[in-house]
Short mmCIF file of C-alpha atoms and ligand atoms in Angstrom, two decimals:
data_model
loop_
_atom_site.label_atom_id
_atom_site.label_comp_id
_atom_site.label_asym_id
_atom_site.label_seq_id
_atom_site.Cartn_x
_atom_site.Cartn_y
_atom_site.Cartn_z
CA MET O 1 0.12 0.05 0.01
CA ILE O 2 1.17 3.36 -0.78
CA HIS O 3 0.94 5.48 2.49
CA ASN O 4 -0.05 9.11 2.81
CA LEU O 5 -1.86 8.79 -0.57
CA ASN O 6 -5.59 9.34 -0.87
CA ILE O 7 -6.16 7.59 -4.32
CA LYS O 8 -9.69 9.43 -5.12
CA ASP O 9 -8.06 12.71 -4.11
CA PHE O 10 -4.75 11.95 -6.16
CA LEU O 11 -6.75 11.10 -9.39
CA GLN O 12 -9.17 14.02 -9.32
CA ASN O 13 -6.60 16.50 -8.22
CA TYR O 14 -3.33 15.36 -9.29
CA TRP O 15 -2.97 12.67 -12.00
CA GLN O 16 -2.26 14.41 -15.37
CA LYS O 17 -2.74 17.80 -13.38
CA LYS O 18 -0.20 18.92 -11.11
CA PRO O 19 2.82 17.41 -9.21
CA LEU O 20 2.26 15.79 -5.69
CA LEU O 21 5.08 14.98 -3.14
CA ILE O 22 4.06 11.87 -1.04
CA ARG O 23 6.30 11.93 2.15
CA SER O 24 7.05 8.31 3.42
CA ALA O 25 4.87 6.68 0.62
CA PHE O 26 6.87 3.51 1.35
CA PRO O 27 8.06 3.92 5.09
CA ASP O 28 11.39 2.77 5.73
CA TYR O 29 11.97 1.49 2.22
CA ILE O 30 14.86 -0.74 1.47
CA SER O 31 15.90 -0.94 -2.10
CA PRO O 32 15.64 -4.82 -3.31
CA ILE O 33 18.79 -4.08 -5.31
CA SER O 34 22.21 -2.65 -4.40
CA ALA O 35 24.34 -0.07 -6.60
CA GLU O 36 26.75 -2.86 -7.42
CA GLU O 37 24.08 -5.03 -8.68
CA LEU O 38 22.80 -2.12 -10.91
CA ALA O 39 26.38 -1.60 -11.98
CA GLY O 40 26.36 -5.24 -12.71
CA LEU O 41 23.32 -5.12 -14.97
CA ALA O 42 24.81 -2.28 -16.86
CA CYS O 43 27.70 -4.62 -17.93
CA GLU O 44 24.98 -6.93 -19.43
CA ASP O 45 23.64 -6.74 -23.04
CA PHE O 46 20.17 -7.80 -22.42
CA ILE O 47 19.19 -4.63 -20.47
CA GLU O 48 19.16 -0.85 -21.80
CA SER O 49 21.61 1.12 -19.67
CA ARG O 50 23.10 4.78 -19.83
CA ILE O 51 25.63 6.72 -18.08
CA ILE O 52 25.19 10.75 -18.16
CA LEU O 53 28.26 12.85 -17.13
CA GLU O 54 28.12 16.48 -16.21
CA GLN O 55 31.46 18.15 -17.15
CA LYS O 56 32.92 21.42 -16.38
CA SER O 57 33.82 21.59 -20.29
CA THR O 58 31.78 21.92 -23.16
CA PRO O 59 29.67 19.77 -23.86
CA LYS O 60 28.30 19.98 -20.47
CA TRP O 61 26.55 16.97 -20.73
CA GLU O 62 27.80 13.74 -21.91
CA LEU O 63 25.70 10.40 -22.73
CA GLU O 64 27.40 6.77 -22.78
CA ASN O 65 25.35 3.84 -23.91
CA GLY O 66 25.74 0.64 -22.36
CA PRO O 67 26.65 -2.61 -22.15
CA PHE O 68 29.56 -1.32 -20.28
CA PRO O 69 33.01 -3.26 -19.46
CA GLU O 70 33.35 -3.38 -15.55
CA SER O 71 36.32 -1.13 -15.90
CA ARG O 72 34.22 1.55 -16.76
CA PHE O 73 33.06 1.81 -13.37
CA THR O 74 36.64 2.02 -11.73
CA SER O 75 37.43 4.88 -14.09
CA LEU O 76 34.37 7.35 -13.55
CA PRO O 77 34.97 10.46 -11.40
CA LYS O 78 33.79 10.76 -7.78
CA SER O 79 30.79 13.01 -8.55
CA HIS O 80 28.60 14.55 -11.22
CA TRP O 81 27.44 11.38 -12.82
CA THR O 82 24.68 9.04 -12.94
CA LEU O 83 23.71 5.59 -14.43
CA LEU O 84 20.36 4.68 -15.79
CA ILE O 85 18.80 1.03 -16.11
CA GLN O 86 15.57 0.86 -18.07
CA GLY O 87 13.08 -2.08 -17.44
CA LEU O 88 14.61 -3.28 -14.17
CA ASN O 89 11.18 -5.38 -13.35
CA LYS O 90 11.98 -7.33 -16.40
CA VAL O 91 15.11 -8.89 -14.54
CA PHE O 92 14.15 -8.61 -11.00
CA PRO O 93 10.67 -9.99 -10.26
CA GLU O 94 10.67 -8.40 -6.79
CA PHE O 95 9.87 -5.05 -8.57
CA ASP O 96 6.67 -6.59 -9.73
CA ASP O 97 4.99 -6.06 -6.21
CA LEU O 98 6.25 -2.52 -6.31
CA LEU O 99 4.76 -2.06 -9.66
CA HIS O 100 1.52 -3.53 -8.58
CA GLU O 101 1.11 -0.81 -5.83
CA PHE O 102 0.17 1.45 -8.82
CA ASN O 103 -2.83 -0.70 -9.64
CA PHE O 104 -5.27 2.21 -9.13
CA ILE O 105 -4.17 3.10 -12.58
CA PRO O 106 -5.19 0.60 -15.45
CA SER O 107 -2.35 -1.88 -15.93
CA TRP O 108 -2.18 -1.07 -19.73
CA ARG O 109 -0.90 2.55 -18.94
CA VAL O 110 2.08 1.11 -16.98
CA ASP O 111 5.15 1.29 -18.96
CA ASP O 112 8.22 0.13 -16.85
CA LEU O 113 10.59 0.61 -13.78
CA MET O 114 13.68 2.53 -14.27
CA ALA O 115 16.52 2.78 -11.76
CA SER O 116 19.11 5.55 -11.55
CA TYR O 117 22.25 5.65 -9.37
CA ALA O 118 23.71 8.98 -9.12
CA ALA O 119 27.03 9.75 -7.45
CA PRO O 120 27.00 12.67 -5.45
CA ASP O 121 25.73 15.78 -7.53
CA GLY O 122 24.87 13.48 -10.18
CA SER O 123 21.81 13.91 -12.40
CA VAL O 124 20.43 13.67 -15.96
CA GLY O 125 20.30 17.30 -16.11
CA PRO O 126 16.93 19.59 -16.09
CA HIS O 127 14.60 18.08 -18.45
CA ILE O 128 10.95 17.12 -19.04
CA ASP O 129 9.34 13.84 -20.04
CA GLN O 130 6.44 13.25 -22.24
CA TYR O 131 4.70 10.80 -19.91
CA ASP O 132 3.70 10.84 -16.17
CA VAL O 133 6.13 9.28 -13.80
CA PHE O 134 6.39 8.43 -10.00
CA LEU O 135 9.84 9.11 -8.72
CA LEU O 136 10.36 7.02 -5.67
CA GLN O 137 13.67 7.66 -3.48
CA ALA O 138 15.14 4.21 -3.07
CA LYS O 139 18.27 5.13 -1.22
CA GLY O 140 20.04 8.26 0.11
CA ARG O 141 18.78 11.80 -0.50
CA ARG O 142 18.22 13.53 -3.80
CA LYS O 143 17.18 17.26 -4.15
CA TRP O 144 14.48 17.69 -6.81
CA MET O 145 13.60 20.93 -8.25
CA ILE O 146 10.53 21.50 -10.52
CA ASN O 147 9.15 24.40 -12.70
CA GLU O 148 5.63 23.84 -14.10
CA THR O 149 5.97 26.46 -16.63
CA PRO O 150 6.02 24.94 -20.23
CA VAL O 151 9.59 24.92 -21.55
CA ARG O 152 9.73 27.00 -24.71
CA GLU O 153 11.28 24.90 -27.65
CA ASP O 154 14.41 27.05 -27.93
CA ASN O 155 15.41 26.50 -24.37
CA PHE O 156 17.05 23.16 -25.03
CA GLU O 157 20.76 22.59 -25.11
CA GLU O 158 21.84 22.10 -28.79
CA ASN O 159 24.21 19.54 -30.46
CA ILE O 160 23.99 17.02 -27.77
CA PRO O 161 21.75 13.76 -27.63
CA LEU O 162 20.10 14.49 -24.61
CA LYS O 163 17.24 16.95 -24.52
CA ILE O 164 18.27 18.93 -21.38
CA ILE O 165 16.95 22.51 -20.58
CA LYS O 166 19.52 25.21 -21.23
CA GLU O 167 18.01 27.66 -18.71
CA PHE O 168 16.19 26.00 -15.55
CA LYS O 169 14.98 28.01 -12.99
CA SER O 170 13.74 26.21 -9.84
CA GLU O 171 10.33 27.30 -8.50
CA THR O 172 9.59 24.37 -6.07
CA GLU O 173 12.26 22.27 -4.37
CA TRP O 174 12.22 19.15 -1.72
CA VAL O 175 14.84 17.06 -0.61
CA LEU O 176 13.49 13.34 -0.87
CA GLU O 177 14.83 10.53 1.33
CA ALA O 178 14.29 6.93 1.11
CA GLY O 179 10.62 6.12 0.84
CA ASP O 180 9.58 9.72 -0.18
CA MET O 181 7.79 9.77 -3.69
CA LEU O 182 7.44 12.59 -5.98
CA TYR O 183 4.49 12.41 -8.67
CA LEU O 184 5.21 14.34 -11.95
CA PRO O 185 2.82 14.69 -14.79
CA ALA O 186 4.06 14.90 -18.33
CA ASN O 187 5.90 18.07 -19.31
CA VAL O 188 6.79 19.38 -15.89
CA ALA O 189 10.33 20.55 -15.92
CA HIS O 190 12.49 18.80 -13.16
CA TYR O 191 15.97 18.50 -11.84
CA GLY O 192 17.15 15.80 -9.61
CA ILE O 193 20.52 15.98 -7.83
CA GLY O 194 22.09 13.32 -5.68
CA MET O 195 22.99 15.02 -2.34
CA GLU O 196 25.14 12.00 -1.73
CA ASP O 197 25.27 8.74 -3.64
CA CYS O 198 21.75 7.78 -4.18
CA MET O 199 19.34 5.58 -6.11
CA THR O 200 15.90 6.69 -7.48
CA PHE O 201 13.28 4.26 -9.32
CA SER O 202 10.94 5.97 -11.83
CA ILE O 203 7.46 4.22 -12.51
CA GLY O 204 6.83 5.61 -15.87
CA PHE O 205 3.52 5.57 -17.64
CA ARG O 206 2.98 4.93 -21.35
CA ALA O 207 0.91 7.16 -23.49
CA PRO O 208 0.71 6.40 -26.99
CA SER O 209 1.06 9.30 -29.24
CA TYR O 210 -1.76 9.95 -31.87
CA ALA O 211 0.75 9.41 -34.72
CA GLU O 212 1.60 5.86 -33.19
CA LEU O 213 -2.08 4.83 -32.84
CA LEU O 214 -3.18 5.81 -36.22
CA SER O 215 -0.34 4.48 -38.03
CA SER O 216 -0.80 1.25 -36.37
CA TYR O 217 -4.45 1.23 -36.70
CA VAL O 218 -4.14 2.02 -40.29
CA ASP O 219 -1.52 -0.27 -41.14
CA GLU O 220 -3.37 -3.05 -39.95
CA HIS O 221 -6.78 -1.85 -41.16
CA ILE O 222 -5.56 -1.45 -44.70
CA THR O 223 -4.66 -5.36 -45.17
CA ASP O 224 -8.55 -6.00 -44.90
CA LEU O 225 -9.72 -3.83 -47.31
CA ASN O 226 -10.68 -4.61 -50.68
CA ASP O 227 -9.01 -2.72 -53.53
CA ASN O 228 -12.52 -2.55 -55.44
CA LEU O 229 -13.29 -0.11 -52.91
CA ARG O 230 -13.23 3.09 -54.39
CA TYR O 231 -14.05 6.89 -54.62
CA ARG O 232 -17.27 7.19 -56.63
CA ASP O 233 -19.12 9.98 -57.88
CA PRO O 234 -22.32 8.75 -59.77
CA ASP O 235 -24.14 12.18 -58.83
CA LEU O 236 -21.66 14.18 -60.70
CA LEU O 237 -22.78 17.69 -61.97
CA PRO O 238 -21.45 20.02 -64.67
CA GLU O 239 -18.64 22.01 -62.74
CA GLN O 240 -18.10 25.81 -63.35
CA ASN O 241 -14.36 25.37 -62.57
CA ASN O 242 -12.89 22.11 -63.99
CA GLY O 243 -9.62 22.99 -62.08
CA GLU O 244 -11.27 23.11 -58.77
CA VAL O 245 -11.45 20.26 -56.03
CA THR O 246 -14.76 21.19 -54.87
CA SER O 247 -15.86 21.26 -50.77
CA ASP O 248 -18.36 18.57 -51.72
CA VAL O 249 -15.41 16.34 -52.97
CA ILE O 250 -13.61 17.02 -49.53
CA ASN O 251 -16.98 16.32 -47.46
CA LYS O 252 -16.84 12.90 -49.36
CA ILE O 253 -13.46 12.20 -48.91
CA GLN O 254 -13.90 13.19 -44.95
CA GLU O 255 -16.93 10.98 -44.66
CA LEU O 256 -15.02 7.83 -46.38
CA LEU O 257 -12.22 8.17 -44.15
CA ILE O 258 -14.39 8.85 -40.99
CA SER O 259 -16.23 5.45 -42.04
CA GLN O 260 -13.14 3.45 -41.83
CA PHE O 261 -13.01 4.07 -38.34
CA SER O 262 -16.62 3.09 -37.50
CA ASP O 263 -16.31 -0.46 -36.34
CA LYS O 264 -15.78 -0.55 -32.66
CA SER O 265 -15.24 -4.34 -32.54
CA LYS O 266 -12.46 -3.84 -34.94
CA ILE O 267 -10.93 -0.81 -33.01
CA LYS O 268 -11.17 -3.20 -29.68
CA ASP O 269 -9.38 -6.14 -31.24
CA TRP O 270 -6.69 -3.76 -32.86
CA PHE O 271 -6.15 -1.90 -29.49
CA GLY O 272 -5.94 -5.03 -27.46
CA ARG O 273 -3.31 -6.28 -29.61
CA PHE O 274 -1.47 -3.05 -29.91
CA ILE O 275 -1.44 -2.16 -26.25
CA THR O 276 -0.43 -5.58 -25.00
CA GLU O 277 2.42 -5.84 -27.64
CA TYR O 278 5.74 -6.86 -25.90
CA LEU O 279 8.78 -7.14 -28.01
CA ASN O 280 10.78 -9.60 -26.37
CA ASP O 281 7.87 -12.14 -26.05
CA ASP O 282 10.31 -15.46 -26.47
CA GLU O 283 11.64 -14.57 -22.74
CA ASN O 284 8.67 -16.40 -21.45
CA MET O 285 9.12 -19.57 -23.43
CA VAL O 286 8.51 -22.53 -20.94
CA GLU O 287 10.89 -25.56 -21.19
CA ASN O 288 8.76 -27.85 -19.22
CA THR O 289 5.02 -27.98 -19.99
CA LEU O 290 2.81 -29.62 -17.82
CA SER O 291 -0.48 -31.66 -17.89
CA THR O 292 -3.38 -30.30 -16.10
CA SER O 293 -2.86 -32.64 -13.12
CA GLU O 294 0.63 -31.84 -13.00
CA PHE O 295 -0.19 -28.02 -12.98
CA LEU O 296 -2.78 -28.48 -10.28
CA SER O 297 -0.48 -30.38 -8.06
CA ALA O 298 2.40 -27.83 -8.33
CA LEU O 299 -0.16 -25.06 -7.85
CA LYS O 300 -1.41 -27.06 -4.69
CA GLU O 301 2.26 -27.50 -3.51
CA THR O 302 3.76 -23.86 -4.25
CA GLY O 303 0.54 -22.28 -3.20
CA LEU O 304 1.01 -19.05 -5.30
CA LEU O 305 0.76 -18.20 -8.95
CA ARG O 306 2.39 -15.18 -10.48
CA ARG O 307 1.98 -13.47 -13.87
CA PRO O 308 5.67 -11.53 -14.41
CA SER O 309 5.36 -8.20 -15.62
CA THR O 310 7.06 -9.15 -18.63
CA VAL O 311 3.32 -10.43 -19.46
CA ARG O 312 1.16 -7.78 -20.51
CA ALA O 313 -2.19 -9.27 -20.32
CA ASN O 314 -5.41 -7.15 -20.54
CA TYR O 315 -9.07 -7.85 -21.18
CA LEU O 316 -12.02 -6.08 -22.93
CA VAL O 317 -15.73 -6.66 -22.80
CA ASN O 318 -17.40 -6.83 -26.05
CA GLN O 319 -21.09 -5.50 -26.67
CA ASN O 320 -22.66 -8.86 -26.07
CA ASN O 321 -20.78 -9.00 -22.47
CA LYS O 322 -18.36 -11.54 -24.09
CA ILE O 323 -14.65 -11.06 -23.04
CA SER O 324 -11.60 -10.75 -25.22
CA LEU O 325 -8.16 -11.67 -23.73
CA PHE O 326 -4.85 -10.28 -25.25
CA ILE O 327 -1.59 -11.28 -24.03
CA ASN O 328 1.63 -9.91 -25.37
CA GLY O 329 0.15 -8.77 -28.49
CA VAL O 330 -2.03 -11.95 -29.31
CA LYS O 331 -5.74 -12.38 -28.87
CA GLN O 332 -6.32 -15.69 -27.01
CA GLU O 333 -9.00 -18.44 -27.91
CA LEU O 334 -11.23 -18.51 -24.90
CA LYS O 335 -13.44 -21.49 -24.01
CA PRO O 336 -17.01 -20.96 -22.12
CA ASP O 337 -17.24 -20.31 -18.43
CA THR O 338 -13.73 -18.58 -18.33
CA ASP O 339 -14.90 -14.93 -17.94
CA GLU O 340 -14.20 -14.80 -14.30
CA ILE O 341 -10.60 -16.66 -14.25
CA VAL O 342 -9.69 -14.17 -17.21
CA LYS O 343 -10.50 -11.09 -15.19
CA LEU O 344 -8.67 -12.33 -12.14
CA PHE O 345 -5.75 -13.35 -14.27
CA CYS O 346 -5.50 -9.84 -15.77
CA ASN O 347 -6.26 -7.89 -12.60
CA GLN O 348 -4.25 -9.55 -10.01
CA HIS O 349 -0.48 -10.35 -10.68
CA LEU O 350 -0.35 -12.51 -7.90
CA ASN O 351 -2.69 -15.27 -6.90
CA THR O 352 -2.83 -17.88 -3.74
CA TYR O 353 -3.97 -21.08 -3.92
CA ALA O 354 -6.92 -19.93 -1.65
CA ASP O 355 -7.74 -17.25 -4.22
CA LEU O 356 -8.13 -19.54 -7.03
CA LYS O 357 -9.30 -22.73 -5.26
CA SER O 358 -13.21 -22.03 -5.84
CA TYR O 359 -12.43 -21.72 -9.62
CA LEU O 360 -10.45 -24.98 -9.82
CA ASP O 361 -13.70 -27.28 -10.02
CA ASN O 362 -14.37 -26.26 -13.44
CA LYS O 363 -12.40 -27.85 -16.31
CA ASN O 364 -12.21 -25.07 -18.69
CA THR O 365 -10.98 -22.74 -15.97
CA VAL O 366 -8.12 -25.38 -15.01
CA ASP O 367 -7.36 -25.70 -18.80
CA PHE O 368 -7.15 -22.00 -19.12
CA LEU O 369 -4.56 -21.48 -16.33
CA CYS O 370 -2.52 -24.56 -17.38
CA ASN O 371 -2.36 -23.56 -21.09
CA ILE O 372 -1.28 -19.89 -20.06
CA TYR O 373 1.13 -21.43 -17.68
CA ASN O 374 2.53 -23.60 -20.68
CA GLN O 375 2.82 -20.37 -22.86
CA GLY O 376 5.07 -19.05 -20.17
CA TYR O 377 2.56 -16.58 -18.97
CA LEU O 378 2.35 -17.73 -15.21
CA GLU O 379 4.95 -18.92 -12.96
CA PHE O 380 5.22 -20.68 -9.60
CA PRO O 381 7.24 -18.00 -7.95
CA ASP O 382 9.79 -20.26 -6.21
CA GLU O 383 10.99 -21.71 -9.63
C1 LIG Y 401 16.70 10.07 -12.61
O1 LIG Y 401 16.39 9.41 -11.68
O2 LIG Y 401 17.82 10.51 -12.16
C2 LIG Y 401 16.01 10.78 -13.68
C3 LIG Y 401 14.62 10.36 -13.75
C4 LIG Y 401 13.70 11.28 -14.33
O3 LIG Y 401 13.94 12.24 -14.31
O4 LIG Y 401 12.76 10.98 -14.94
CO1 LIG Y 402 12.39 12.76 -15.94
#
């Protein structure tokens, strides 16, 4: 549970509206990962890592992309640098529980968990993000400065691969200690400087751009369109100006375009696939598949079933009240009587045997869980 956060008040007054500092959101918070482990991850090629250095010389900000050789960490200066590790929840299942604390926001909006380690005075520079973020102070103290005034396009550093604000004026500032958390809506300028060596976890939210949505939907939709569907004008009248494209034509074109977006069930199917798409799906391959009876025994024995956060699972309710389930970009075939188990699977990342017991008398339900397990979308946590 996040302490000192009234969810109703937060959603009504802060979410996508204004920053909120939550003191002791996670009282006595202890990071499940050490700075050394973070540095170790930065040497691996399966994870995205970056180092940002602040220099006295020009360019003031320098970006290095991982994976790094171990020796890079012994040659770094004592201060003014930071290490960023993206998608930490994908390698440390411990973070799934932390991500789940944000389940008052629909799971499809959650992106991933990024960790930063800062040496004293280390930062990524003043900047804006295009998505909402919760910044949880995991270790040590960091001073956060923010400014809610929109940043002018000409107020960004030039000729560097980072979008850093040239002139940043702090409007409000706080020192965050372990367990404190700062919520920032998209586009609020922020600048967080390590007061000593410290660690911060960013829980980021995805906000698909109009361009992404439109191009994905249209790409998929056009493959279904018959080439015989063509612009027609049997009502053509003699034109005064043969060189003009008339407003009647534009109205027809607009109607034609709009009509391509009128099928809601098509939009649902596409969006379910689009929003659950996960690029490294083969990470979830299972080596030893189980029969339903083996699966049931294992479930009884372990007492816990977990959906890792690398599995993006969402359901949609259709007009006839039937449910569609999408996992990592694929629509799943569903047998009758599986609606409730599908909802539970999508809504809760961790289920105990007791949570599931009442569902297990139904063969289709057990088949569903076993099949999902065999596809690698569920696991017994002790594995
Ligand atoms: C950081 O943790 O240093 C950067 C996080 C952010 O500003 O989004
Ligand atoms: Co940021």
